[in-house]
Each structure stands twice: as C-alpha cells, then as structure tokens.
mmCIF file of C-alpha atoms in Angstrom:
data_model
loop_
_atom_site.group_PDB
_atom_site.id
_atom_site.type_symbol
_atom_site.label_atom_id
_atom_site.label_comp_id
_atom_site.label_asym_id
_atom_site.label_seq_id
_atom_site.Cartn_x
_atom_site.Cartn_y
_atom_site.Cartn_z
ATOM 1 C CA MET A 1 58.051 84.958 133.978
ATOM 2 C CA ALA A 2 61.407 85.519 132.270
ATOM 3 C CA PHE A 3 63.675 84.477 134.870
ATOM 4 C CA ALA A 4 66.429 84.000 131.476
ATOM 5 C CA GLU A 5 68.243 87.897 132.380
ATOM 6 C CA THR A 6 68.557 86.925 135.709
ATOM 7 C CA PHE A 7 70.051 83.238 135.514
ATOM 8 C CA LYS A 8 72.489 84.707 132.895
ATOM 9 C CA ALA A 9 73.215 88.196 134.373
ATOM 10 C CA LEU A 10 73.886 85.122 138.041
ATOM 11 C CA SER A 11 75.984 83.466 135.633
ATOM 12 C CA HIS A 12 79.074 84.996 135.975
ATOM 13 C CA PRO A 13 81.266 84.945 138.972
ATOM 14 C CA ILE A 14 82.297 88.923 138.783
ATOM 15 C CA ARG A 15 78.692 89.908 138.607
ATOM 16 C CA ARG A 16 77.962 87.124 141.654
ATOM 17 C CA GLU A 17 80.985 89.809 143.521
ATOM 18 C CA ILE A 18 79.230 92.776 142.898
ATOM 19 C CA LEU A 19 75.617 91.420 143.656
ATOM 20 C CA ASN A 20 77.967 90.511 147.427
ATOM 21 C CA LEU A 21 79.575 93.441 148.039
ATOM 22 C CA LEU A 22 75.956 95.305 147.038
ATOM 23 C CA LYS A 23 74.445 93.358 149.951
ATOM 24 C CA LYS A 24 76.697 95.010 152.593
ATOM 25 C CA LYS A 25 75.719 98.798 150.808
ATOM 26 C CA SER A 26 75.360 101.158 148.022
ATOM 27 C CA LEU A 27 78.269 101.114 146.112
ATOM 28 C CA THR A 28 79.149 103.826 143.216
ATOM 29 C CA ALA A 29 80.548 102.316 140.021
ATOM 30 C CA GLY A 30 84.196 103.957 141.251
ATOM 31 C CA GLU A 31 83.901 101.529 144.613
ATOM 32 C CA ILE A 32 82.529 98.695 142.460
ATOM 33 C CA SER A 33 85.705 98.848 140.345
ATOM 34 C CA GLU A 34 88.466 99.492 142.766
ATOM 35 C CA GLN A 35 87.698 95.154 144.152
ATOM 36 C CA PHE A 36 88.029 94.532 141.109
ATOM 37 C CA ASP A 37 91.280 93.910 138.541
ATOM 38 C CA VAL A 38 89.183 94.288 135.607
ATOM 39 C CA ALA A 39 88.575 97.565 133.765
ATOM 40 C CA TRP A 40 85.931 100.068 134.690
ATOM 41 C CA ALA A 41 84.330 99.735 131.469
ATOM 42 C CA THR A 42 84.307 95.455 132.584
ATOM 43 C CA ILE A 43 82.203 96.947 135.947
ATOM 44 C CA SER A 44 80.437 98.882 133.190
ATOM 45 C CA HIS A 45 79.633 96.175 130.811
ATOM 46 C CA HIS A 46 78.795 93.525 133.934
ATOM 47 C CA LEU A 47 76.559 96.792 136.173
ATOM 48 C CA SER A 48 73.992 96.677 132.856
ATOM 49 C CA ILE A 49 73.633 93.669 132.695
ATOM 50 C CA LEU A 50 73.065 92.824 136.389
ATOM 51 C CA LYS A 51 70.191 96.619 135.630
ATOM 52 C CA LYS A 52 68.198 95.045 133.093
ATOM 53 C CA ALA A 53 68.320 91.555 134.960
ATOM 54 C CA GLY A 54 66.558 93.660 137.639
ATOM 55 C CA LEU A 55 69.216 92.586 140.413
ATOM 56 C CA VAL A 56 70.479 95.962 141.008
ATOM 57 C CA VAL A 57 68.989 99.403 140.768
ATOM 58 C CA GLU A 58 70.612 102.604 140.581
ATOM 59 C CA LYS A 59 69.850 105.555 143.272
ATOM 60 C CA ARG A 60 71.274 109.745 141.745
ATOM 61 C CA GLU A 61 72.340 111.356 144.841
ATOM 62 C CA LYS A 62 73.682 114.781 143.752
ATOM 63 C CA ASN A 63 76.567 113.582 141.301
ATOM 64 C CA PHE A 64 76.797 110.559 142.000
ATOM 65 C CA ILE A 65 75.125 107.409 141.143
ATOM 66 C CA TYR A 66 74.855 105.056 143.818
ATOM 67 C CA TYR A 67 73.571 101.019 142.994
ATOM 68 C CA GLU A 68 71.487 99.204 144.912
ATOM 69 C CA LEU A 69 70.936 95.490 145.905
ATOM 70 C CA SER A 70 67.418 94.646 144.036
ATOM 71 C CA THR A 71 65.748 91.950 145.902
ATOM 72 C CA SER A 72 62.254 91.628 144.452
ATOM 73 C CA VAL A 73 63.785 89.354 141.678
ATOM 74 C CA LEU A 74 65.494 87.182 143.387
ATOM 75 C CA GLU A 75 62.768 86.612 145.870
ATOM 76 C CA ASP A 76 60.733 85.730 142.138
ATOM 77 C CA VAL A 77 63.436 82.884 141.408
ATOM 78 C CA MET A 78 63.019 82.086 144.546
ATOM 79 C CA ALA A 79 59.374 81.112 144.978
ATOM 80 C CA TRP A 80 60.141 79.477 142.159
ATOM 81 C CA LEU A 81 62.277 77.729 142.343
ATOM 82 C CA ALA A 82 61.171 76.697 146.202
ATOM 83 C CA ASP A 83 57.466 75.821 144.002
ATOM 84 C CA LEU A 84 59.046 73.516 141.204
ATOM 85 C CA LYS A 85 61.213 71.624 144.581
ATOM 86 C CA GLU A 86 57.487 70.901 146.390
ATOM 87 C CA SER A 87 55.897 70.170 142.496
ATOM 88 C CA SER A 88 58.467 67.374 142.522
ATOM 89 C CA LYS A 89 57.841 66.654 145.909
ATOM 90 C CA ASN A 90 54.410 65.706 145.533
ATOM 91 C CA GLU A 91 55.045 64.229 142.957
ATOM 92 C CA LYS A 92 56.881 61.253 145.010
ATOM 93 C CA ILE A 93 54.208 61.702 147.361
ATOM 94 C CA ASN A 94 51.871 61.158 144.809
ATOM 95 C CA LYS A 95 54.342 57.879 143.784
ATOM 96 C CA GLU A 96 54.262 57.060 146.713
ATOM 97 C CA PHE A 97 50.734 57.058 147.648
ATOM 98 C CA LEU A 98 49.146 55.360 144.163
ATOM 99 C CA MET A 99 52.036 52.216 145.014
ATOM 100 C CA THR A 100 50.700 52.070 148.172
ATOM 101 C CA ALA A 101 46.746 51.743 146.952
ATOM 102 C CA LEU A 102 47.822 49.474 144.492
ATOM 103 C CA MET A 103 48.761 47.280 147.366
ATOM 104 C CA ILE A 104 46.388 47.503 149.053
ATOM 105 C CA ALA A 105 43.681 47.652 146.397
ATOM 106 C CA LEU A 106 44.839 44.269 144.418
ATOM 107 C CA PRO A 107 44.220 42.101 147.089
ATOM 108 C CA MET A 108 40.856 43.074 147.476
ATOM 109 C CA VAL A 109 40.035 43.776 143.122
ATOM 110 C CA ILE A 110 41.179 39.619 143.685
ATOM 111 C CA GLY A 111 39.030 38.711 146.569
ATOM 112 C CA ALA A 112 36.063 40.568 144.292
ATOM 113 C CA ILE A 113 36.895 38.272 141.425
ATOM 114 C CA PHE A 114 37.617 35.094 143.352
ATOM 115 C CA TRP A 115 33.845 35.227 145.106
ATOM 116 C CA ASN A 116 32.277 35.801 141.195
ATOM 117 C CA GLN A 117 33.961 32.596 140.471
ATOM 118 C CA LEU A 118 32.731 30.151 143.080
ATOM 119 C CA PRO A 119 30.673 27.794 142.334
ATOM 120 C CA GLU A 120 26.639 29.346 142.512
ATOM 121 C CA LYS A 121 26.030 27.051 145.264
ATOM 122 C CA SER A 122 28.521 27.991 147.504
ATOM 123 C CA ARG A 123 27.135 31.591 147.242
ATOM 124 C CA LEU A 124 23.822 30.677 147.744
ATOM 125 C CA ILE A 125 24.925 28.728 150.923
ATOM 126 C CA LEU A 126 27.016 32.051 152.317
ATOM 127 C CA GLU A 127 24.155 34.770 151.495
ATOM 128 C CA LEU A 128 21.786 32.208 153.268
ATOM 129 C CA MET A 129 24.160 32.039 156.783
ATOM 130 C CA VAL A 130 24.028 35.780 156.210
ATOM 131 C CA LYS A 131 20.773 36.009 155.618
ATOM 132 C CA GLN A 132 20.255 33.796 158.815
ATOM 133 C CA MET A 133 23.452 35.888 160.526
ATOM 134 C CA VAL A 134 25.989 33.364 161.222
ATOM 135 C CA ILE A 135 28.717 35.634 159.778
ATOM 136 C CA ALA A 136 28.230 38.993 158.929
ATOM 137 C CA ALA A 137 29.126 39.865 155.032
ATOM 138 C CA SER A 138 31.227 41.874 155.869
ATOM 139 C CA PHE A 139 33.584 39.037 158.231
ATOM 140 C CA LEU A 140 33.261 37.050 154.991
ATOM 141 C CA ARG A 141 34.610 39.384 152.101
ATOM 142 C CA PHE A 142 36.918 39.791 155.155
ATOM 143 C CA LEU A 143 38.399 36.414 155.077
ATOM 144 C CA LEU A 144 38.620 36.262 151.242
ATOM 145 C CA PHE A 145 40.748 38.522 151.292
ATOM 146 C CA GLN A 146 42.266 37.438 153.522
ATOM 147 C CA HIS A 147 42.996 34.471 151.481
ATOM 148 C CA CYS A 148 43.445 36.099 148.477
ATOM 149 C CA PHE A 149 46.227 38.052 150.235
ATOM 150 C CA PHE A 150 48.174 35.755 151.502
ATOM 151 C CA PHE A 151 48.410 34.062 148.303
ATOM 152 C CA PHE A 152 49.169 37.023 146.821
ATOM 153 C CA LYS A 153 52.046 37.853 149.602
ATOM 154 C CA LEU A 154 53.638 34.547 148.835
ATOM 155 C CA PHE A 155 53.853 34.818 144.714
ATOM 156 C CA VAL A 156 55.263 38.382 145.117
ATOM 157 C CA TRP A 157 57.960 36.193 147.660
ATOM 158 C CA HIS A 158 58.336 33.365 145.259
ATOM 159 C CA LEU A 159 59.004 36.121 142.336
ATOM 160 C CA LEU A 160 61.389 37.823 144.587
ATOM 161 C CA LYS A 161 63.127 34.650 145.485
ATOM 162 C CA LYS A 162 62.877 33.381 141.892
ATOM 163 C CA ASN A 163 64.520 36.416 140.724
ATOM 164 C CA LEU A 164 67.721 37.101 143.183
#
C-alpha cells in the first residue's frame, strides 16, 4: 500500500480543514474557498492534491462540481495503523512471554545439569528408590528443581543487592 500521497495530503492544515468541511456535506470549490482567506487558485491546488490522494471525489450536478469526502483511503490507512499497533503489541507480548519462559526454564535446565552431575552411585540409589516405589521420579525432579530454583533466586538477589 502506498500511503505517501495520503500522508502528504494530510500534512497541510488547509487540506485538513477542507476535509473537516466536507465531512459535514458536499461543497463546490467556490463554497470551500469562501471559508478561507486564500486565493481561489490555492484552494484549487489543495483540492487537486486531495483528489490525487483519493481523499476527495468530484461529483458533477448540472453546471456544478461538488467535492465529497472519500473515506475508503482513510479506512485503509486506519486499518494499516491498527495492524501496525497490533504488531507492536504482539512483539511486546512475545518479549514478555520469552522472559517468563526463560525464568521458568532456566532453573529446570540447571536442575537437569545438576542431575547429570550427581555421582553415578547416588543416581543408582535414587533410581533404585524409584524402582522400589519409595519415591516417584517426578517428585525427585521436583525437589531438585526447587533446590536449584532456590539457589537461582538467591543468586539473582545477591546480584541485585551487589549492583544497588
């Protein structure tokens, strides 16, 4: 979508005022120029820019040319801006989700690394306990996770305290 002409047309205060006049009713170029303290040629120039941008359309009635507001281009611009805003909002949500996932996953990864660092004899004893249904493997991992998460929080707290 090429909105350059639309934004150029909207950039001038006289053109914006012309659009405000046309939102109430259709007007001839003479009726529009009566509302401004500028030459008729200046109004004609502004109307041609608004027509080129698709913001205004001409309608002939007998010997008169009426100018009307065309909202289709404005609707396209508004849809594009809304989509742009939504993309920005989604990007912010994605960053927040990523940070939350990182805060949840990091202790689990640390726990998994710690599990693999246990001496083989300790892992065998723990696995034997699981096989004997003394303790569930998921509960073991939960305890390990809680242990690592506690140290992770302590580490973060220490870093924050140190930097303050």
